[in-house]
Coordinates of C-alpha atoms in Angstrom, one line a residue:
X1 CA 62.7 69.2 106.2
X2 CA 65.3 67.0 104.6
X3 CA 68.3 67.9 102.2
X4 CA 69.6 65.2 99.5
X5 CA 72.9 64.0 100.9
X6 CA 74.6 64.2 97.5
X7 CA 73.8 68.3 97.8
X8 CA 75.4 68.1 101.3
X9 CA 78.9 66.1 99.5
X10 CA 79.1 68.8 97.1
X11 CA 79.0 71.5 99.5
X12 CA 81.9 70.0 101.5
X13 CA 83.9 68.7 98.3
X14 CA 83.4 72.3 97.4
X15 CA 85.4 73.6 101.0
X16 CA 87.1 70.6 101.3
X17 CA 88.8 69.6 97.8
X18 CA 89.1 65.9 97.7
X19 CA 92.3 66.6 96.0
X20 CA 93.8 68.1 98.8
X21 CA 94.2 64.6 100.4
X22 CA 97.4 63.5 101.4
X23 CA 98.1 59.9 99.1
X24 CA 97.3 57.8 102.0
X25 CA 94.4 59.2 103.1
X26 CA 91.1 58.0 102.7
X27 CA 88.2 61.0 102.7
X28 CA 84.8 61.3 101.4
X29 CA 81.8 59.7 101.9
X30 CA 82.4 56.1 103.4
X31 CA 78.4 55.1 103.8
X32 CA 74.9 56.3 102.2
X33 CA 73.6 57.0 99.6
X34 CA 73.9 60.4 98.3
X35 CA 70.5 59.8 96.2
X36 CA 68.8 59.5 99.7
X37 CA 67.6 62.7 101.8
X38 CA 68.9 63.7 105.3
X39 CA 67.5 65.4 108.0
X40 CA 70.9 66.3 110.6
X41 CA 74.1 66.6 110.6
X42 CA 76.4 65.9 113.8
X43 CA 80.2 67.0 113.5
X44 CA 83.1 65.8 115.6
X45 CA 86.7 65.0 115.1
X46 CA 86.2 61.1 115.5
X47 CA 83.6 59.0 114.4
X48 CA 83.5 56.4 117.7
X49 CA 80.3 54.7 119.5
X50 CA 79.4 57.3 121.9
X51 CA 79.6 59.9 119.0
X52 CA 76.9 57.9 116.9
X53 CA 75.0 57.6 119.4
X54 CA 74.1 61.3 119.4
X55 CA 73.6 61.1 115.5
X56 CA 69.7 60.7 114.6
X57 CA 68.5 58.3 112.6
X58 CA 68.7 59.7 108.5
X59 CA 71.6 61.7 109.7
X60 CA 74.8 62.2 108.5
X61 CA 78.3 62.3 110.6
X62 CA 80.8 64.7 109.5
X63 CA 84.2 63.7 111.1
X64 CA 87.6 64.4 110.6
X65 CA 89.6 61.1 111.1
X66 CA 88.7 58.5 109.0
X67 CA 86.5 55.4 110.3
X68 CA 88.3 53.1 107.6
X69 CA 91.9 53.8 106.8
X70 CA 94.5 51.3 106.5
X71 CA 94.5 47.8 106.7
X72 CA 90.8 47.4 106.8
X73 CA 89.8 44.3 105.0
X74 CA 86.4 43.6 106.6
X75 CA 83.7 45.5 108.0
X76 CA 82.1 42.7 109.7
X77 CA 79.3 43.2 112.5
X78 CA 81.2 41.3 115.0
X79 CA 84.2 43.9 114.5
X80 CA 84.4 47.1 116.2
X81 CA 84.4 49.5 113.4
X82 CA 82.7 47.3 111.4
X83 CA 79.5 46.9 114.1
X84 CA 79.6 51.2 113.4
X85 CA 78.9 50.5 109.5
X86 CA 76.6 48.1 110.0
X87 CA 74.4 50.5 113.2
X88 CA 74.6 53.5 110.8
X89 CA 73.3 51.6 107.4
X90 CA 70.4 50.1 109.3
X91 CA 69.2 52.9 110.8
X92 CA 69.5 55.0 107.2
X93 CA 72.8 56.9 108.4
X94 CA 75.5 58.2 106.6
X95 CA 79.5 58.9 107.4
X96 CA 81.7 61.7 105.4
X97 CA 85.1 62.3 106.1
X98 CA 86.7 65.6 105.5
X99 CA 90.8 64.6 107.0
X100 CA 93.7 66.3 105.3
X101 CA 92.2 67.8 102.5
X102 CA 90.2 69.8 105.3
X103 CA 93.8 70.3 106.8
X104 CA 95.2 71.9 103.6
X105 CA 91.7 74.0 102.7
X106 CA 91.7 77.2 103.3
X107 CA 90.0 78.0 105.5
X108 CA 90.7 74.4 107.0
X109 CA 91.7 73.2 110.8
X110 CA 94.9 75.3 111.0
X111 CA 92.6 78.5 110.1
X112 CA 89.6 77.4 112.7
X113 CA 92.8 76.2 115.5
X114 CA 94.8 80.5 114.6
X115 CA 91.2 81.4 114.8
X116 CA 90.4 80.0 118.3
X117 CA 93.3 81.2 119.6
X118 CA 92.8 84.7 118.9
X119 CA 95.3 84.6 115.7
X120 CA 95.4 86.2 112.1
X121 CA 96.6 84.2 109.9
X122 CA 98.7 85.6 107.4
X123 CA 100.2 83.0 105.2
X124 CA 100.3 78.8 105.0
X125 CA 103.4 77.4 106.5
X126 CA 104.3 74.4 104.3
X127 CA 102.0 75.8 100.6
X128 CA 100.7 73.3 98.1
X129 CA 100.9 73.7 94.3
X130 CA 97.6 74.9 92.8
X131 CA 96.4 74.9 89.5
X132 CA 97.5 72.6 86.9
X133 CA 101.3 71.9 85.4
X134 CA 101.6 73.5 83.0
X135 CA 104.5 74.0 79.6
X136 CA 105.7 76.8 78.0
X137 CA 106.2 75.8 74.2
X138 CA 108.5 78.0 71.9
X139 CA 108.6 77.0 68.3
X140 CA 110.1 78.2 65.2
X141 CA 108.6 79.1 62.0
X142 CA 109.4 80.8 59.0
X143 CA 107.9 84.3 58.7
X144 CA 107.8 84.9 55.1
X145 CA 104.2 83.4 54.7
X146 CA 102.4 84.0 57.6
X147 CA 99.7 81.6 57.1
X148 CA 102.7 78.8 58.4
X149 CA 102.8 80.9 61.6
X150 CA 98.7 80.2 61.7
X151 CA 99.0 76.7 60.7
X152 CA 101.1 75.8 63.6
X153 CA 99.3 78.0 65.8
X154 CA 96.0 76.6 64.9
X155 CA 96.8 72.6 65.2
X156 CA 98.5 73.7 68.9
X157 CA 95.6 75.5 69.7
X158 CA 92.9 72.2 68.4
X159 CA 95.9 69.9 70.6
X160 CA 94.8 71.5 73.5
X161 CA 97.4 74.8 73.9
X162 CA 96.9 78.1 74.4
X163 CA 93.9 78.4 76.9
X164 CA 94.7 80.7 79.9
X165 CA 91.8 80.4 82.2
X166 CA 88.5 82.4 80.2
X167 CA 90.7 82.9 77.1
X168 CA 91.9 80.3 74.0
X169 CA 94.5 80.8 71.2
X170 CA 96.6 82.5 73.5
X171 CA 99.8 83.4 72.1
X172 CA 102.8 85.1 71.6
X173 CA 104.9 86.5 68.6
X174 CA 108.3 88.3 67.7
X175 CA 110.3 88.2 64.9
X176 CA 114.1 86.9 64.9
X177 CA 116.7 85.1 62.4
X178 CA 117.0 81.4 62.1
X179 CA 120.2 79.5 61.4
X180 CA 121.1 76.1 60.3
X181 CA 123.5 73.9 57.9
X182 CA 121.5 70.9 56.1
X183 CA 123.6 67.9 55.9
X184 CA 123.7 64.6 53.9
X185 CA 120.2 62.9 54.1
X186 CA 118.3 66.2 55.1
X187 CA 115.6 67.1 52.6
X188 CA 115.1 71.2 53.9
X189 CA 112.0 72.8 52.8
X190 CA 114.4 76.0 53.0
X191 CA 117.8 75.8 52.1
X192 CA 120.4 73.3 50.2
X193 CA 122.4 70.4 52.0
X194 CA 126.1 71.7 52.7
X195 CA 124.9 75.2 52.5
X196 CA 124.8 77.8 56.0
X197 CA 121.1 79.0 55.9
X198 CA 119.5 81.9 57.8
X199 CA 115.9 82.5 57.4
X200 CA 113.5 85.6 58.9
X201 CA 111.5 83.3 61.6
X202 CA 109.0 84.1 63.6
X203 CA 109.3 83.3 67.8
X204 CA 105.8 81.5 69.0
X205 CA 105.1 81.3 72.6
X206 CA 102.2 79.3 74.2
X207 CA 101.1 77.5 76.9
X208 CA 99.8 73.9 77.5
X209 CA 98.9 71.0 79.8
X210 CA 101.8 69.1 80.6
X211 CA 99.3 66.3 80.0
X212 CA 98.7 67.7 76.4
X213 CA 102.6 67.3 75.8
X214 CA 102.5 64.4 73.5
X215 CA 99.2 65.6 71.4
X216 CA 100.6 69.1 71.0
X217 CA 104.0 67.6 69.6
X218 CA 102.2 65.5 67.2
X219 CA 100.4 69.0 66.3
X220 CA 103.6 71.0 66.1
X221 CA 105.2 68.5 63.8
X222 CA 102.2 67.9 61.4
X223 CA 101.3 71.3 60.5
X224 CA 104.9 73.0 60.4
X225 CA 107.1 73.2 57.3
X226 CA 110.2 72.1 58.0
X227 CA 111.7 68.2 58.1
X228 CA 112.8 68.5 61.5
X229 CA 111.2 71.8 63.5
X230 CA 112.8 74.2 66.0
X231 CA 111.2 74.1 69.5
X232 CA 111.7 74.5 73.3
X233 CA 109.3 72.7 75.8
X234 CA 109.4 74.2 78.8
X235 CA 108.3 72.6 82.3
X236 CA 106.8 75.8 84.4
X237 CA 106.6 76.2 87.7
X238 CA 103.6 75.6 89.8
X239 CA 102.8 78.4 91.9
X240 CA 101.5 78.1 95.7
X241 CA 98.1 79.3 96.5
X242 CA 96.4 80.0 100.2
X243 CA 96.3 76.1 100.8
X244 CA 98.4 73.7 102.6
X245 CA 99.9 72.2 105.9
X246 CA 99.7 74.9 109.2
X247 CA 99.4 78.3 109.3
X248 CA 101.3 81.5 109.9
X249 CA 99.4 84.0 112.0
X250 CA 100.3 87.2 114.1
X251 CA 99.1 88.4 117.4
X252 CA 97.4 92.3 118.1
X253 CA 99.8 92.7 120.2
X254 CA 103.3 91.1 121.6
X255 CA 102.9 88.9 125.0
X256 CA 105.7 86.9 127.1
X257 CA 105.6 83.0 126.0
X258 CA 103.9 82.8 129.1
X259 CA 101.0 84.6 128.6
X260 CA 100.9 83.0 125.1
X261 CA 101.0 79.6 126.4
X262 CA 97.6 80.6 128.5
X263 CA 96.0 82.1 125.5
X264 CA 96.6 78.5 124.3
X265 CA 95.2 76.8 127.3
X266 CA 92.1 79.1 128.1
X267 CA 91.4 78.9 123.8
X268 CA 91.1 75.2 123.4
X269 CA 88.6 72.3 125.4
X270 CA 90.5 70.9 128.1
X271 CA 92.1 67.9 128.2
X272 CA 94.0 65.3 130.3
X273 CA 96.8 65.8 128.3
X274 CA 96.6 70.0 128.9
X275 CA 99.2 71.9 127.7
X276 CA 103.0 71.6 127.3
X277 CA 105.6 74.0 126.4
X278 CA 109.2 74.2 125.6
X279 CA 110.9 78.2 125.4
X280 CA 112.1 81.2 126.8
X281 CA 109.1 82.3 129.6
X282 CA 109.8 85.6 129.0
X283 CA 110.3 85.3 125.5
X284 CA 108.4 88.0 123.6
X285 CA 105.7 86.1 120.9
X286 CA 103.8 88.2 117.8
X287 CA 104.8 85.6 115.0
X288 CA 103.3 82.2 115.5
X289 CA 103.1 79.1 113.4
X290 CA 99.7 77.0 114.5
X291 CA 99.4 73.4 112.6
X292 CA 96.2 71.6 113.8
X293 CA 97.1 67.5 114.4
X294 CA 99.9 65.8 114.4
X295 CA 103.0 69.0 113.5
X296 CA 106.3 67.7 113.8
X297 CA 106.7 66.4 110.2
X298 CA 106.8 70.2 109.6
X299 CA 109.7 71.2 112.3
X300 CA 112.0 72.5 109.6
X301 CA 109.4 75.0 107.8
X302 CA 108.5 76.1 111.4
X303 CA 112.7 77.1 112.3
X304 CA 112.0 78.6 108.4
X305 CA 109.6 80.5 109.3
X306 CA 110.4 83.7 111.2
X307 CA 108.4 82.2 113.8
X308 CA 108.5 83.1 117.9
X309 CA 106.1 79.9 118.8
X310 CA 104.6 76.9 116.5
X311 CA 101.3 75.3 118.0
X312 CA 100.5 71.9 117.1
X313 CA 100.2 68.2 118.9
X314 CA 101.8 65.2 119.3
X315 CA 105.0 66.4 119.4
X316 CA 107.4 63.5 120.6
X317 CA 110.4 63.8 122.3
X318 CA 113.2 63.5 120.0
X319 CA 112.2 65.5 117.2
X320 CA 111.4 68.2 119.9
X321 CA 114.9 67.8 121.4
X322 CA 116.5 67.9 118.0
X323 CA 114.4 71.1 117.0
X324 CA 115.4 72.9 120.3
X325 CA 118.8 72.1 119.9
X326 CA 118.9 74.4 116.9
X327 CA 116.2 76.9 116.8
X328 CA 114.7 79.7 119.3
X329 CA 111.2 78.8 118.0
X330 CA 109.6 77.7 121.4
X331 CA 107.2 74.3 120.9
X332 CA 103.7 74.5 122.4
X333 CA 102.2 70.7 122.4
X334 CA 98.5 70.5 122.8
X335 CA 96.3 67.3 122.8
X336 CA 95.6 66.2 118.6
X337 CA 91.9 66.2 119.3
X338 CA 92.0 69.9 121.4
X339 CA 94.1 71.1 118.0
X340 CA 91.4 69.8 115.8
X341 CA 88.1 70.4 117.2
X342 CA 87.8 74.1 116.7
X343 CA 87.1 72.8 113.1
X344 CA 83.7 71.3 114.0
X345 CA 82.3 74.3 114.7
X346 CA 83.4 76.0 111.4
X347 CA 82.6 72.9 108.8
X348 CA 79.1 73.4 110.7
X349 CA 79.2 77.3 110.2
X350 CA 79.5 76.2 106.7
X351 CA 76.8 74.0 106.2
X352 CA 74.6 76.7 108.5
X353 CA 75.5 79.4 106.0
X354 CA 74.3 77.1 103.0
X355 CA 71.1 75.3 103.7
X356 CA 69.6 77.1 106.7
X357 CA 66.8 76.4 109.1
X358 CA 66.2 73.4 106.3
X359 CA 69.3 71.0 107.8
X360 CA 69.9 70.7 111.5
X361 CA 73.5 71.3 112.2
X362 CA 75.2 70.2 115.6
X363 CA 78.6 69.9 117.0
X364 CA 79.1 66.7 119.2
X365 CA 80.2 67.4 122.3
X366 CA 82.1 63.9 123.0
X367 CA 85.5 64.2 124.1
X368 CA 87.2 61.9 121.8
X369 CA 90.6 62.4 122.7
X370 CA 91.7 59.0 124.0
X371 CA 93.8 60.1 126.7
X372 CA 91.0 60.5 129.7
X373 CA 92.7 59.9 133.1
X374 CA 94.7 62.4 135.1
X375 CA 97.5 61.6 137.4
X376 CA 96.6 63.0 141.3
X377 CA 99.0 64.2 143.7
X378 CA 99.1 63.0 147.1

């Protein structure tokens, strides 16, 4: 059996929001055709030579890191990146890459890293806006004939305002008194130049776009009936969802730093790197912050965070030193490809769930991690 690799895309664009994606990043599909069928799917955190090698012919790799990401200005066959492309689009096989906008999903690798290690996760440690940004608009309007009121409301509504998820012409009304002074060169529709006015208006609330700014002025002005209208337009705050960099999770129950520390190392594939930590021994730990890949950019959140322990990798030594200088929160550093690969098996619990016995899904077993040789003692 085979499965369109465009159905594939949009079940992982669906978990894995494109939009999620850091700026620099580069995810998504970077060879195939989505109009051509599959018949596997192999998953792993790095898309390398001995990783392909494992990947039938009309399969698709999933991996995390991108193939092609900066600086790439060829993909020649004489190259070693570029001899990849060219192996895979001879033999009919495809590459996706699901990076940090599987690192901000939810669930993404922070969820499948909390999960691994025998975490709830409870909340995201550095959130990211979701939803669109939004105005408030407040305008003005005379209330002694309400068909103005409707006439501004109606040419803000067709500008794009008012629409709050299912519903449209959503707004709000209360009445009030308006006050102004016409000068020289005014022409009021209410009122005489030189003369204090106050009029009965009606308050109108709605929301908009922020991208609809411009068209819903242009609305606001042609339909209302005064030379220069009343109005407020006000910039609203986005609000954070379940998605974003790291997670918070809690423990069952409270262990010694220790003990947590082994929870780490028995929960994650070994590597020559292994397992590093920085704390109190004895420390007790039932609050921890877990960011799958490279965590120290989020350091501060992490002392924010009302944290015991923060799991991530590639910690280096001066922003570790500087964090322990001021903050309790004890550091354990695990190898970036250890931190990420519980994430292979849940993108492929994913595509399991959605096309069945009909798509093959493995997890390579390739340990990509780069470090791979261990120091002896003698």
């Amino acid at each position: 059996m085979t499965v369109r690799l465009a159905d594939v895309i949009d079940v992982l664009e669906a978990a894995y929001p494109p939009r999620f994606a850091q700026s620099w990043d580069s995810v998504g599909l970077v060879c195939g055709d989505p109009a051509e069928h599959i018949e596997t799917v192999t998953i792993a955190v790095d898309a390398t030579a001995a990783v392909l090698a494992q990947v039938p012919e009309r399969g698709l790799l999933l991996a995390h890191h991108p193939l092609l990401l900066r600086g790439v200005d060829t993909v020649s066959a004489d190259s070693a990146k570029g001899a990849l492309i060219h192996s895979m689009i001879r033999t009919g096989r495809a590459l996706f890459t699901a990076h940090t906008n599987a690192d901000s999903a939810s669930p993404g690798v922070s969820d499948a890293l909390a999960d691994a290690l025998g975490l709830r996760v409870t909340d995201v440690l550095s959130p990211i806006p979701t939803g669109p940004a939004l105005d408030k608009w407040v305008v003005f309007v005379p209330s002694g004939n309400p068909a103005d009121a409707d006439a501004v409301r109606s040419a803000m509504f067709a500008a794009g305002a008012g629409q709050i998820g299912d519903y449209s012409q959503c707004s709000w009304s209360v009445g009030g008194t308006g006050q102004f002074l016409p000068h020289d060169g005014a022409t009021p529709a209410i009122g005489t130049v030189g003369t204090v006015e106050r009029v009965a208006e009606d308050r109108i609330e709605m929301i908009a776009p922020a991208s609809r700014r411009t068209a819903v002025l242009t609305g606001l002005r042609s339909a209302h009936t005064y030379e220069e209208p009343a109005f407020d337009v006000i910039a609203l705050a986005q609000t954070n969802g379940d998605v974003g960099l790291g997670r918070i999770a809690t423990l069952a129950q409270p262990e010694p730093l220790s003990a947590f520390v082994a929870r780490v190392r028995d929960g994650l594939p070994a590597t020559s790197w292994g397992v590093r930590a920085s704390g109190d021994a004895t420390a007790p730990v039932s609050r921890v912050a877990v960011c799958g890949g490279a965590g120290d950019s989020l350091l501060a959140e992490v002392a924010a965070a009302r944290v015991q322990a923060y799991v991530t990798a590639d910690l280096r030594h001066h922003p570790a030193d500087e964090h322990r200088r001021v903050s309790d929160v004890a550091l354990i550093d695990v190898a970036h490809w250890a931190s990420e690969f519980p994430w292979c098996g849940q993108a492929a619990q994913l595509l399991r769930n959605h096309f069945g016995a009909s798509l093959p899904v493995t997890v390579s077993d390739v340990r990509t991690d780069p470090w791979n040789v261990e120091g002896s003692c003698t």
